[in-house]
Coordinates of C-alpha atoms in Angstrom, one line a residue:
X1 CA 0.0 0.0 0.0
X2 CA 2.9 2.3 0.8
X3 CA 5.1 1.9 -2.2
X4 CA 1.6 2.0 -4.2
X5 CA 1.5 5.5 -3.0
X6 CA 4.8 6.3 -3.3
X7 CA 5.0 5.1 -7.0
X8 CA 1.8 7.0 -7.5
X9 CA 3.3 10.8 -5.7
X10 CA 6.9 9.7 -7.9
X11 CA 5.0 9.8 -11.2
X12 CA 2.8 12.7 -10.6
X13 CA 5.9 14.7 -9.4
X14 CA 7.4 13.4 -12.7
X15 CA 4.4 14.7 -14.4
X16 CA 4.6 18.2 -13.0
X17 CA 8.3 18.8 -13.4
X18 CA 7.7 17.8 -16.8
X19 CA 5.3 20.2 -17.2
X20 CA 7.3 22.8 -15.2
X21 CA 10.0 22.4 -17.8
X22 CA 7.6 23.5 -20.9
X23 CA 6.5 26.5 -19.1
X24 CA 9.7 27.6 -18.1
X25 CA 12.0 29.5 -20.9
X26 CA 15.3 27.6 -22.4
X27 CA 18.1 28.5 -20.0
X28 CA 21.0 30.0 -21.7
X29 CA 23.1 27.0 -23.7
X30 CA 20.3 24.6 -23.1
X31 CA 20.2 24.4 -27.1
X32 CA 23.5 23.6 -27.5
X33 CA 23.7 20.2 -29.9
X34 CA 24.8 16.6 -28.4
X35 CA 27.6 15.3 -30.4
X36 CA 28.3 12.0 -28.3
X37 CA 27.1 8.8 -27.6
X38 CA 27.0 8.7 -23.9
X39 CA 26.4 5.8 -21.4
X40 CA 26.2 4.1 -18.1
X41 CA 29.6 4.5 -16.1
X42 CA 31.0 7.7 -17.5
X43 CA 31.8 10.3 -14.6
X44 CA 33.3 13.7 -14.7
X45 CA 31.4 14.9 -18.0
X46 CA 30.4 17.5 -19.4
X47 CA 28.3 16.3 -21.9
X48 CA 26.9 13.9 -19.0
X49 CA 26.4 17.0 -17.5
X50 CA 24.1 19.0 -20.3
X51 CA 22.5 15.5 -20.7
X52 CA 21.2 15.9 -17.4
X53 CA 20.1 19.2 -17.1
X54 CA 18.3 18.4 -20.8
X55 CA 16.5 15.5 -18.6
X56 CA 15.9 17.9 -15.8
X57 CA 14.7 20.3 -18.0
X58 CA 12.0 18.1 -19.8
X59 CA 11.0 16.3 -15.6
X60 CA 12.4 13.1 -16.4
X61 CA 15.2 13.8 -13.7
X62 CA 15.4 15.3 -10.5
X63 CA 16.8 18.7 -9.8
X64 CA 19.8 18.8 -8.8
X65 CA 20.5 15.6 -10.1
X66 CA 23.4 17.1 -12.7
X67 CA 26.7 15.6 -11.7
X68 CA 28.3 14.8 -14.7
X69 CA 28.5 10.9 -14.0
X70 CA 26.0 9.0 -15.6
X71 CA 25.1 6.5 -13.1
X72 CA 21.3 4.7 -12.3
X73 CA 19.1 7.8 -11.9
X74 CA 20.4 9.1 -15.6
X75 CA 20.2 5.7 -17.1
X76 CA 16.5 5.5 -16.0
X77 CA 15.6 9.1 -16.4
X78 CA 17.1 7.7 -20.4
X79 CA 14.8 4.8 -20.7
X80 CA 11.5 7.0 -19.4
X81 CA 12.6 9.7 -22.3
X82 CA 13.2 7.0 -24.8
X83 CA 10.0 5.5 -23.5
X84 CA 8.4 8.5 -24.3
X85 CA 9.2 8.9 -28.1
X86 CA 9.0 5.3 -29.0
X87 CA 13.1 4.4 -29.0
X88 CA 13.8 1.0 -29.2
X89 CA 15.4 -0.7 -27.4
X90 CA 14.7 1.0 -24.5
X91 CA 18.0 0.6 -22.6
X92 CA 19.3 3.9 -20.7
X93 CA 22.1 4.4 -23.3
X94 CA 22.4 7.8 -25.5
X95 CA 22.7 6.3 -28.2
X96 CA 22.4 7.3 -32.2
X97 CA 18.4 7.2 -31.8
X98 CA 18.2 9.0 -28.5
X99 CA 20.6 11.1 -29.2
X100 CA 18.9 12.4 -32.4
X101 CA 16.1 13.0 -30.8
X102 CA 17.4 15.0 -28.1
X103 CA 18.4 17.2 -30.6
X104 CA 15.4 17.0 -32.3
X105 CA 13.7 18.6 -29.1
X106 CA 16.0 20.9 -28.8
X107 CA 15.9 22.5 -32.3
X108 CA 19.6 21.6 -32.9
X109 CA 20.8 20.7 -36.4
X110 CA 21.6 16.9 -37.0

């Protein structure tokens, strides 16, 4: 009954930042264009780093959340975004697919 509720408050809080991060206006080099292929174990990244705050930006991370290392909260804040535009496989990496559409959302050139 408790983690029922708890899975329930973790998706609607999901839900909002998500829709937090639409209202809210780009923040400055937020449309700055991935160029890697980025996966589970990197640390001390930059481009780990923008991932993130892309992730954060669109609710499918925490705030806060941007270290630079991409460790289990990126790789699953990665499968819920490629979830979300139909990726396959869904498996956490930033890979060609995910990558592209990153970009995609953030009106970068391919």
């Amino acid at each position: 009954e408790v983690q029922a509720e708890i899975a329930r408050l973790t998706a609607l809080v999901l839900s909002l930042q998500s829709q937090l991060g639409q209202l809210e206006p780009a923040q400055a080099g937020s449309g700055q264009q991935f160029s890697s292929e980025l996966y589970y174990g990197l640390k001390n990244s930059s481009e780990v780093k923008q991932l993130q705050e892309f992730l954060i930006s669109k609710g499918y991370l925490g705030a806060g959340l941007n270290t630079g290392s991409y460790l289990n909260k990126t790789m699953q804040a990665v499968k819920a975004y490629q979830r979300s535009k139909g990726i396959t496989p869904v498996n956490g990496r930033f890979g060609p697919k995910t990558k592209a559409a990153a970009n995609a959302d953030i009106g970068a050139n391919q």
